Each structure stands twice: as C-alpha cells, then as structure tokens.
PDB file of C-alpha atoms and ligand atoms in Angstrom:
ATOM      1  CA  MET A 290     -29.049  55.904 -12.772  1.00 66.00           C
ATOM      2  CA  LEU A 291     -26.519  57.563 -10.497  1.00 80.00           C
ATOM      3  CA  LYS A 292     -27.080  57.225  -6.745  1.00 86.00           C
ATOM      4  CA  ALA A 293     -27.149  61.023  -6.271  1.00 85.00           C
ATOM      5  CA  GLU A 294     -29.701  61.427  -9.061  1.00 87.00           C
ATOM      6  CA  LYS A 295     -31.951  58.733  -7.502  1.00 87.00           C
ATOM      7  CA  GLU A 296     -31.785  60.491  -4.131  1.00 86.00           C
ATOM      8  CA  ARG A 297     -32.650  63.847  -5.752  1.00 87.00           C
ATOM      9  CA  LEU A 298     -35.722  62.304  -7.415  1.00 88.00           C
ATOM     10  CA  ARG A 299     -36.804  60.726  -4.124  1.00 87.00           C
ATOM     11  CA  GLN A 300     -36.541  64.135  -2.418  1.00 85.00           C
ATOM     12  CA  LEU A 301     -38.585  65.792  -5.169  1.00 86.00           C
ATOM     13  CA  GLU A 302     -41.278  63.125  -4.797  1.00 86.00           C
ATOM     14  CA  ARG A 303     -41.345  63.642  -1.031  1.00 84.00           C
ATOM     15  CA  ALA A 304     -41.639  67.431  -1.440  1.00 80.00           C
ATOM     16  CA  GLN A 305     -44.512  66.970  -3.911  1.00 84.00           C
ATOM     17  CA  LEU A 306     -46.343  64.587  -1.533  1.00 84.00           C
ATOM     18  CA  LEU A 307     -45.950  67.086   1.307  1.00 80.00           C
ATOM     19  CA  ALA A 308     -47.242  69.967  -0.813  1.00 78.00           C
ATOM     20  CA  ASP A 309     -50.287  67.897  -1.917  1.00 79.00           C
ATOM     21  CA  GLU A 310     -51.020  66.939   1.683  1.00 80.00           C
ATOM     22  CA  ARG A 311     -50.837  70.581   2.831  1.00 76.00           C
ATOM     23  CA  LYS A 312     -53.282  71.613   0.110  1.00 75.00           C
ATOM     24  CA  ARG A 313     -55.685  68.823   1.062  1.00 77.00           C
ATOM     25  CA  PHE A 314     -55.466  69.676   4.763  1.00 76.00           C
ATOM     26  CA  THR A 315     -56.122  73.406   4.359  1.00 74.00           C
ATOM     27  CA  ARG A 316     -58.989  72.809   1.939  1.00 71.00           C
ATOM     28  CA  GLU A 317     -60.653  70.377   4.342  1.00 76.00           C
ATOM     29  CA  LEU A 318     -60.171  72.770   7.242  1.00 74.00           C
ATOM     30  CA  HIS A 319     -61.639  75.682   5.333  1.00 74.00           C
ATOM     31  CA  ASP A 320     -64.575  73.914   3.715  1.00 74.00           C
ATOM     32  CA  GLY A 321     -65.463  71.705   6.710  1.00 77.00           C
ATOM     33  CA  MET A 322     -64.620  73.380  10.012  1.00 77.00           C
ATOM     34  CA  GLY A 323     -64.870  76.891   8.509  1.00 76.00           C
ATOM     35  CA  GLY A 324     -68.422  76.275   7.315  1.00 76.00           C
ATOM     36  CA  HIS A 325     -69.568  74.922  10.699  1.00 78.00           C
ATOM     37  CA  LEU A 326     -68.064  77.868  12.589  1.00 79.00           C
ATOM     38  CA  VAL A 327     -69.565  80.490  10.293  1.00 77.00           C
ATOM     39  CA  ALA A 328     -73.015  78.826  10.551  1.00 76.00           C
ATOM     40  CA  LEU A 329     -72.720  78.707  14.354  1.00 77.00           C
ATOM     41  CA  LYS A 330     -71.693  82.353  14.426  1.00 78.00           C
ATOM     42  CA  SER A 331     -74.753  83.446  12.459  1.00 74.00           C
ATOM     43  CA  ILE A 332     -77.059  81.504  14.849  1.00 77.00           C
ATOM     44  CA  LEU A 333     -75.395  83.138  17.876  1.00 79.00           C
ATOM     45  CA  ALA A 334     -75.471  86.589  16.271  1.00 77.00           C
ATOM     46  CA  GLY A 335     -79.312  86.368  16.280  1.00 77.00           C
ATOM     47  CA  ASN A 336     -79.275  86.610  20.075  1.00 71.00           C
ATOM     48  CA  PRO A 337     -76.205  88.694  20.968  1.00 66.00           C
ATOM     49  CA  ASP A 338     -77.097  89.550  24.608  1.00 69.00           C
ATOM     50  CA  LYS A 339     -77.305  86.005  25.851  1.00 66.00           C
ATOM     51  CA  ASN A 340     -74.534  84.601  23.731  1.00 72.00           C
ATOM     52  CA  SER A 341     -71.977  87.373  23.468  1.00 78.00           C
ATOM     53  CA  LEU A 342     -69.194  85.340  25.088  1.00 76.00           C
ATOM     54  CA  CYS A 343     -69.864  82.339  22.818  1.00 79.00           C
ATOM     55  CA  LEU A 344     -69.919  84.661  19.809  1.00 78.00           C
ATOM     56  CA  GLU A 345     -66.578  86.119  20.823  1.00 78.00           C
ATOM     57  CA  LEU A 346     -65.100  82.616  21.164  1.00 78.00           C
ATOM     58  CA  VAL A 347     -66.422  81.551  17.776  1.00 80.00           C
ATOM     59  CA  ASN A 348     -64.922  84.686  16.227  1.00 79.00           C
ATOM     60  CA  GLN A 349     -61.583  83.798  17.746  1.00 79.00           C
ATOM     61  CA  ALA A 350     -61.825  80.213  16.480  1.00 80.00           C
ATOM     62  CA  ILE A 351     -62.539  81.456  12.934  1.00 81.00           C
ATOM     63  CA  LEU A 352     -59.653  83.911  13.121  1.00 79.00           C
ATOM     64  CA  ASP A 353     -57.330  81.184  14.349  1.00 77.00           C
ATOM     65  CA  MET A 354     -58.381  78.769  11.621  1.00 79.00           C
ATOM     66  CA  ARG A 355     -57.748  81.420   8.960  1.00 77.00           C
ATOM     67  CA  LEU A 356     -54.291  82.078  10.382  1.00 73.00           C
ATOM     68  CA  LEU A 357     -53.519  78.360  10.094  1.00 74.00           C
ATOM     69  CA  ILE A 358     -54.878  78.123   6.561  1.00 75.00           C
ATOM     70  CA  ASP A 359     -52.880  81.157   5.447  1.00 69.00           C
ATOM     71  CA  SER A 360     -49.611  80.088   6.961  1.00 66.00           C
ATOM     72  CA  VAL A 361     -49.778  76.429   5.912  1.00 63.00           C
ATOM     73  CA  GLY A 362     -51.688  76.879   2.686  1.00 58.00           C
ATOM     74  CA  ASP A 363     -49.798  79.438   0.683  1.00 55.00           C
ATOM     75  CA  GLU A 364     -46.387  78.036   1.597  1.00 58.00           C
ATOM     76  CA  SER A 365     -44.918  81.525   1.602  1.00 71.00           C
ATOM     77  CA  ASP A 366     -42.229  82.115   4.189  1.00 84.00           C
ATOM     78  CA  ASP A 367     -41.648  85.684   3.031  1.00 88.00           C
ATOM     79  CA  VAL A 368     -41.304  87.745   6.214  1.00 92.00           C
ATOM     80  CA  GLY A 369     -43.077  90.831   4.839  1.00 90.00           C
ATOM     81  CA  LEU A 370     -46.027  88.787   3.521  1.00 85.00           C
ATOM     82  CA  THR A 371     -46.287  86.876   6.806  1.00 88.00           C
ATOM     83  CA  MET A 372     -46.354  90.113   8.821  1.00 90.00           C
ATOM     84  CA  GLY A 373     -48.904  91.662   6.444  1.00 85.00           C
ATOM     85  CA  MET A 374     -51.128  88.577   6.695  1.00 79.00           C
ATOM     86  CA  LEU A 375     -50.893  88.590  10.491  1.00 84.00           C
ATOM     87  CA  ARG A 376     -51.815  92.264  10.548  1.00 84.00           C
ATOM     88  CA  SER A 377     -54.968  91.845   8.491  1.00 75.00           C
ATOM     89  CA  ARG A 378     -56.050  88.740  10.395  1.00 73.00           C
ATOM     90  CA  MET A 379     -55.578  90.346  13.810  1.00 79.00           C
ATOM     91  CA  GLU A 380     -57.428  93.522  12.930  1.00 75.00           C
ATOM     92  CA  TYR A 381     -60.728  92.428  14.454  1.00 71.00           C
ATOM     93  CA  GLN A 382     -59.232  91.139  17.705  1.00 74.00           C
ATOM     94  CA  LEU A 383     -57.139  94.290  18.134  1.00 81.00           C
ATOM     95  CA  LYS A 384     -60.106  96.558  17.502  1.00 78.00           C
ATOM     96  CA  ALA A 385     -62.125  94.679  20.130  1.00 76.00           C
ATOM     97  CA  SER A 386     -59.294  95.127  22.655  1.00 81.00           C
ATOM     98  CA  ALA A 387     -58.860  98.875  22.010  1.00 79.00           C
ATOM     99  CA  LEU A 388     -55.095  98.338  21.786  1.00 88.00           C
ATOM    100  CA  PHE A 389     -53.377 100.635  19.294  1.00 91.00           C
ATOM    101  CA  VAL A 390     -50.747  98.791  17.243  1.00 92.00           C
ATOM    102  CA  SER A 391     -48.102 100.554  15.203  1.00 93.00           C
ATOM    103  CA  TRP A 392     -46.609  98.280  12.492  1.00 92.00           C
ATOM    104  CA  ASN A 393     -43.161  99.351  11.346  1.00 92.00           C
ATOM    105  CA  MET A 394     -41.504  97.433   8.472  1.00 88.00           C
ATOM    106  CA  GLN A 395     -39.632 100.298   6.839  1.00 86.00           C
ATOM    107  CA  THR A 396     -36.228  98.629   7.030  1.00 89.00           C
ATOM    108  CA  LEU A 397     -37.278  95.138   5.886  1.00 90.00           C
ATOM    109  CA  PRO A 398     -35.969  94.366   2.375  1.00 90.00           C
ATOM    110  CA  VAL A 399     -38.480  92.826  -0.048  1.00 88.00           C
ATOM    111  CA  GLY A 400     -38.296  89.055  -0.624  1.00 88.00           C
ATOM    112  CA  TRP A 401     -36.492  87.899   2.523  1.00 92.00           C
ATOM    113  CA  SER A 402     -37.859  84.525   3.662  1.00 92.00           C
ATOM    114  CA  LEU A 403     -37.665  82.403   6.813  1.00 92.00           C
ATOM    115  CA  GLN A 404     -36.581  78.744   6.669  1.00 88.00           C
ATOM    116  CA  LYS A 405     -39.006  76.687   4.588  1.00 83.00           C
ATOM    117  CA  GLY A 406     -42.374  75.978   6.227  1.00 80.00           C
ATOM    118  CA  CYS A 407     -41.560  78.109   9.281  1.00 86.00           C
ATOM    119  CA  SER A 408     -43.891  81.103   8.933  1.00 86.00           C
ATOM    120  CA  ILE A 409     -46.517  79.380  11.144  1.00 84.00           C
ATOM    121  CA  HIS A 410     -44.063  79.531  14.069  1.00 89.00           C
ATOM    122  CA  LEU A 411     -43.516  83.273  13.640  1.00 92.00           C
ATOM    123  CA  VAL A 412     -47.264  83.849  13.398  1.00 87.00           C
ATOM    124  CA  ARG A 413     -47.870  81.854  16.596  1.00 86.00           C
ATOM    125  CA  ILE A 414     -45.121  83.627  18.555  1.00 93.00           C
ATOM    126  CA  LEU A 415     -46.504  87.059  17.657  1.00 92.00           C
ATOM    127  CA  GLN A 416     -50.073  85.962  18.252  1.00 87.00           C
ATOM    128  CA  GLU A 417     -49.185  84.804  21.786  1.00 89.00           C
ATOM    129  CA  ALA A 418     -47.171  87.983  22.436  1.00 93.00           C
ATOM    130  CA  ILE A 419     -50.166  90.139  21.502  1.00 91.00           C
ATOM    131  CA  THR A 420     -52.567  87.910  23.467  1.00 87.00           C
ATOM    132  CA  ASN A 421     -50.307  88.260  26.526  1.00 91.00           C
ATOM    133  CA  ILE A 422     -50.263  92.040  26.149  1.00 92.00           C
ATOM    134  CA  ILE A 423     -54.070  92.110  25.960  1.00 88.00           C
ATOM    135  CA  ARG A 424     -54.393  89.777  28.976  1.00 87.00           C
ATOM    136  CA  HIS A 425     -51.609  90.902  31.297  1.00 90.00           C
ATOM    137  CA  ALA A 426     -49.945  94.185  30.347  1.00 93.00           C
ATOM    138  CA  ASP A 427     -52.637  96.816  30.861  1.00 92.00           C
ATOM    139  CA  ALA A 428     -51.158  98.611  27.847  1.00 94.00           C
ATOM    140  CA  ASP A 429     -52.894 100.820  25.299  1.00 93.00           C
ATOM    141  CA  TRP A 430     -50.090 100.948  22.736  1.00 94.00           C
ATOM    142  CA  VAL A 431     -47.827  98.385  21.025  1.00 95.00           C
ATOM    143  CA  GLU A 432     -45.162  98.825  18.380  1.00 95.00           C
ATOM    144  CA  ILE A 433     -44.176  95.879  16.166  1.00 95.00           C
ATOM    145  CA  ARG A 434     -40.885  96.606  14.406  1.00 96.00           C
ATOM    146  CA  THR A 435     -39.402  94.367  11.713  1.00 95.00           C
ATOM    147  CA  THR A 436     -35.862  95.083  10.577  1.00 96.00           C
ATOM    148  CA  GLY A 437     -33.607  93.301   8.085  1.00 95.00           C
ATOM    149  CA  PHE A 438     -29.838  93.258   8.546  1.00 96.00           C
ATOM    150  CA  ARG A 439     -26.786  91.181   7.623  1.00 96.00           C
ATOM    151  CA  ASP A 440     -24.574  89.166   9.948  1.00 95.00           C
ATOM    152  CA  ASN A 441     -21.354  88.003   8.229  1.00 94.00           C
ATOM    153  CA  GLY A 442     -23.188  88.454   4.949  1.00 93.00           C
ATOM    154  CA  ASN A 443     -26.158  86.294   6.044  1.00 94.00           C
ATOM    155  CA  ARG A 444     -29.674  87.697   5.912  1.00 95.00           C
ATOM    156  CA  MET A 445     -31.261  88.126   9.372  1.00 96.00           C
ATOM    157  CA  VAL A 446     -34.482  89.724  10.634  1.00 97.00           C
ATOM    158  CA  ARG A 447     -35.081  91.293  14.015  1.00 97.00           C
ATOM    159  CA  ILE A 448     -38.704  91.456  15.146  1.00 97.00           C
ATOM    160  CA  GLU A 449     -39.523  93.485  18.254  1.00 97.00           C
ATOM    161  CA  VAL A 450     -42.824  93.833  20.068  1.00 97.00           C
ATOM    162  CA  ALA A 451     -42.766  96.722  22.550  1.00 97.00           C
ATOM    163  CA  ASP A 452     -45.714  97.558  24.800  1.00 97.00           C
ATOM    164  CA  ASN A 453     -46.263 100.488  27.151  1.00 96.00           C
ATOM    165  CA  GLY A 454     -47.879  98.437  29.918  1.00 96.00           C
ATOM    166  CA  GLN A 455     -46.922  97.742  33.506  1.00 95.00           C
ATOM    167  CA  GLY A 456     -43.974  95.463  32.608  1.00 95.00           C
ATOM    168  CA  MET A 457     -43.416  91.882  33.789  1.00 92.00           C
ATOM    169  CA  SER A 458     -43.070  91.467  37.530  1.00 86.00           C
ATOM    170  CA  PRO A 459     -39.726  89.861  38.570  1.00 82.00           C
ATOM    171  CA  ASP A 460     -41.441  86.891  40.279  1.00 85.00           C
ATOM    172  CA  VAL A 461     -43.541  86.106  37.187  1.00 84.00           C
ATOM    173  CA  ARG A 462     -44.918  82.572  36.895  1.00 86.00           C
ATOM    174  CA  GLN A 463     -44.176  81.300  33.405  1.00 82.00           C
ATOM    175  CA  GLY A 464     -47.119  79.619  31.691  1.00 85.00           C
ATOM    176  CA  ARG A 465     -47.290  77.574  28.494  1.00 88.00           C
ATOM    177  CA  GLY A 466     -47.318  80.667  26.279  1.00 89.00           C
ATOM    178  CA  ILE A 467     -43.769  81.894  26.884  1.00 93.00           C
ATOM    179  CA  GLU A 468     -42.383  78.339  26.860  1.00 91.00           C
ATOM    180  CA  ASN A 469     -44.053  77.657  23.484  1.00 91.00           C
ATOM    181  CA  MET A 470     -42.692  80.933  22.105  1.00 93.00           C
ATOM    182  CA  ARG A 471     -39.180  79.921  23.143  1.00 94.00           C
ATOM    183  CA  GLN A 472     -39.511  76.465  21.576  1.00 92.00           C
ATOM    184  CA  ARG A 473     -40.863  77.865  18.323  1.00 92.00           C
ATOM    185  CA  CYS A 474     -38.019  80.370  18.207  1.00 95.00           C
ATOM    186  CA  GLU A 475     -35.541  77.483  18.622  1.00 94.00           C
ATOM    187  CA  THR A 476     -37.199  75.708  15.676  1.00 92.00           C
ATOM    188  CA  LEU A 477     -36.640  78.880  13.662  1.00 93.00           C
ATOM    189  CA  LEU A 478     -32.938  78.712  14.702  1.00 94.00           C
ATOM    190  CA  GLY A 479     -33.367  82.160  16.245  1.00 96.00           C
ATOM    191  CA  THR A 480     -32.714  83.929  19.538  1.00 97.00           C
ATOM    192  CA  PHE A 481     -35.464  84.924  21.969  1.00 97.00           C
ATOM    193  CA  LYS A 482     -35.456  87.692  24.572  1.00 96.00           C
ATOM    194  CA  LEU A 483     -38.298  88.941  26.750  1.00 95.00           C
ATOM    195  CA  ASP A 484     -37.310  91.834  28.970  1.00 92.00           C
ATOM    196  CA  TYR A 485     -38.056  95.308  30.267  1.00 91.00           C
ATOM    197  CA  ASN A 486     -38.723  97.849  27.550  1.00 91.00           C
ATOM    198  CA  PRO A 487     -36.357 100.783  28.126  1.00 87.00           C
ATOM    199  CA  GLY A 488     -39.310 103.158  27.603  1.00 84.00           C
ATOM    200  CA  GLY A 489     -41.486 101.226  30.140  1.00 91.00           C
ATOM    201  CA  GLY A 490     -43.527  98.054  29.613  1.00 96.00           C
ATOM    202  CA  THR A 491     -42.207  94.833  28.056  1.00 97.00           C
ATOM    203  CA  LEU A 492     -40.028  94.194  25.008  1.00 97.00           C
ATOM    204  CA  LEU A 493     -40.018  90.913  23.079  1.00 97.00           C
ATOM    205  CA  SER A 494     -37.073  90.617  20.722  1.00 98.00           C
ATOM    206  CA  LEU A 495     -36.561  87.836  18.137  1.00 98.00           C
ATOM    207  CA  VAL A 496     -33.572  87.527  15.831  1.00 97.00           C
ATOM    208  CA  LEU A 497     -34.188  84.996  13.054  1.00 96.00           C
ATOM    209  CA  PRO A 498     -32.020  83.767  10.199  1.00 95.00           C
ATOM    210  CA  CYS A 499     -33.456  83.967   6.677  1.00 94.00           C
ATOM    211  CA  GLN A 500     -32.938  81.601   3.746  1.00 89.00           C
ATOM    212  CA  LYS A 501     -29.676  81.993   1.874  1.00 82.00           C
ATOM    213  CA  GLU A 502     -29.701  84.012  -1.356  1.00 72.00           C
TER     214      GLU A 502
HETATM  215  N1  ATP B 159     -46.525  91.837  27.860  1.00 85.40           N
HETATM  216  C1  ATP B 159     -46.617  91.462  29.160  1.00 85.40           C
HETATM  217  N2  ATP B 159     -46.753  92.400  30.139  1.00 85.40           N
HETATM  218  C2  ATP B 159     -46.839  92.056  31.435  1.00 85.40           C
HETATM  219  N3  ATP B 159     -46.780  90.774  31.892  1.00 85.40           N
HETATM  220  C3  ATP B 159     -46.648  89.794  30.967  1.00 85.40           C
HETATM  221  C4  ATP B 159     -46.556  90.080  29.563  1.00 85.40           C
HETATM  222  N4  ATP B 159     -46.402  88.908  28.904  1.00 85.40           N
HETATM  223  C5  ATP B 159     -46.415  87.947  29.837  1.00 85.40           C
HETATM  224  N5  ATP B 159     -46.558  88.464  31.072  1.00 85.40           N
HETATM  225  C6  ATP B 159     -46.534  87.717  32.367  1.00 85.40           C
HETATM  226  O1  ATP B 159     -45.900  86.475  32.140  1.00 85.40           O
HETATM  227  C7  ATP B 159     -46.730  85.428  32.610  1.00 85.40           C
HETATM  228  C8  ATP B 159     -46.481  84.178  31.816  1.00 85.40           C
HETATM  229  O2  ATP B 159     -46.948  84.309  30.474  1.00 85.40           O
HETATM  230  P1  ATP B 159     -47.357  83.008  29.664  1.00 85.40           P
HETATM  231  O3  ATP B 159     -47.829  83.425  28.313  1.00 85.40           O
HETATM  232  O4  ATP B 159     -46.228  82.033  29.726  1.00 85.40           O
HETATM  233  O5  ATP B 159     -48.543  82.391  30.527  1.00 85.40           O
HETATM  234  P2  ATP B 159     -50.058  82.902  30.674  1.00 85.40           P
HETATM  235  O6  ATP B 159     -50.357  83.931  29.634  1.00 85.40           O
HETATM  236  O7  ATP B 159     -50.251  83.301  32.107  1.00 85.40           O
HETATM  237  O8  ATP B 159     -50.890  81.596  30.401  1.00 85.40           O
HETATM  238  P3  ATP B 159     -50.946  80.740  29.037  1.00 85.40           P
HETATM  239  O9  ATP B 159     -50.263  79.450  29.382  1.00 85.40           O
HETATM  240  O10 ATP B 159     -52.390  80.630  28.723  1.00 85.40           O
HETATM  241  O11 ATP B 159     -50.187  81.502  27.964  1.00 85.40           O
HETATM  242  C9  ATP B 159     -48.131  85.978  32.544  1.00 85.40           C
HETATM  243  O12 ATP B 159     -48.993  85.318  33.447  1.00 85.40           O
HETATM  244  C10 ATP B 159     -47.921  87.431  32.925  1.00 85.40           C
HETATM  245  O13 ATP B 159     -47.852  87.571  34.320  1.00 85.40           O
HETATM  246 MG1   MG B 160     -49.892  83.581  27.601  1.00 85.40          MG
END
C-alpha cells in the first residue's frame, strides 16, 4: 500500500474514534448529569421561596450542559445553526434578565461553517458577552448581528454584539471572561475587538474565517 494511502486511512480511523468519543461523552453527560440536575430542580421547585437562588443556579447549570451537548454532539459548525441554537438555549436566561435581544442574520448566507469542531468556542464567546452585559452594562437592549462577506474570495463572518449600556470604563479591570474570549477567538483564527459602541454602550466585534468551499 502506498505511504499516502496508509496515512489517509490512519486519519480516517482517528476521525472515526474522535466522533465515537464525542457521541459517548454527550450521551453520558445528558443521561447522567442531566438527570441529576432535573431531579434536583424539581425538588427545589417544591419550595421556591427558600431555594430560589439554588433553583436559579440549577437552571443555569442545565442550560450550560445543553449548550455543551448541542455544540459538541451534533458536530455542526454551520454559523447559522450555531446562532439559532444559542438563541433558543438562551431564551430563558434572557427573559429572566429582562434584556431585549434583537437577532439579525439577514446577510448570512446559508451553509457557511466555522473551522471543524469550533462552534463551541463561538457559543462560549457570545455566552460570556451576554453574561457580561447582564452583569455589568446596565443595558436594556442588545443587538446581535451576523454578516457574511468575502475577503480575497474567502468566506468570512462578522459577528457583532452591541449593547446600549453605560459602556466600559477606561480603567476597567480585565477578568477571566474577556481573556477567555480573546483566546477562543485566536483558536478560531479570528480577530477580536471590544470597544465603545458609536451609538453608546459597548460593541464586541469578531471576524472569523469560514471553511473553504
Ligand atoms: N458590556 C459591558 N458593559 C460594561 N462593562 C463591561 C462590559 N463587558 C465587560 N465589562 C467590564 O469589563 C470587566 C472585565 O470583564 P471580564 O468578563 O473579563 O471579567 P468579569 O466579568 O468582571 O469577571 P469574570 O472573570 O467572572 O468574567 C468587567 O468587570 C466590567 O467592568
Ligand atoms: Mg465576565
């Protein structure tokens, strides 16, 4: 057998092993941890006054686990699907925060995908951006815009998160959240910018390369 052919077979085997392991991991997470959390939630829900904070935390843990299962489990790196999944999973948390979110994906072509296995990083960046807005911005409105464009013929997406809050103070102390967002964006081979929003508030802007056609 040719050397190149042997190498190709080895790569296929490795990809299959990885896919099997992902399936196993998400199934275990869902059936094991998911079951415990849902049971705990129903116990807490029986006494909401005393346990409302615990209930809220359990809800967040369930939401987070579902995000992980979705982004690892279905192996889809399609940008539109990832954004749609994030939107449905964040619905509860956003409702509880009374933050109005406008999702705009009008200029995203269908079927554009991030680098393989990378959708979890995009989900986590946007999750932290929204969490930061809820915690720090004092905003009541956020727009999440996703745009597709070409750079020298290559497919790129720009994702912007604009809030109408108080903006970031110049002497801001950076925590883990922004640092993690930056690192994840590097993994996605993208560019990261967090700055004043021209209309007031804060603007997060990511530019990410998509898979080649
Ligand atoms: N949308 C925003 N509007 C206003 N201030 C913000 C916004 N996002 C972040 N900040 C400021 O930037 C700081 C750093 O954010 P970062 O996410 O790194 O840390 P954190 O949220 O304070 O803590 P954690 O490590 O838990 O994420 C915040 O403490 C806050 O002052
Ligand atoms: Mg944070």
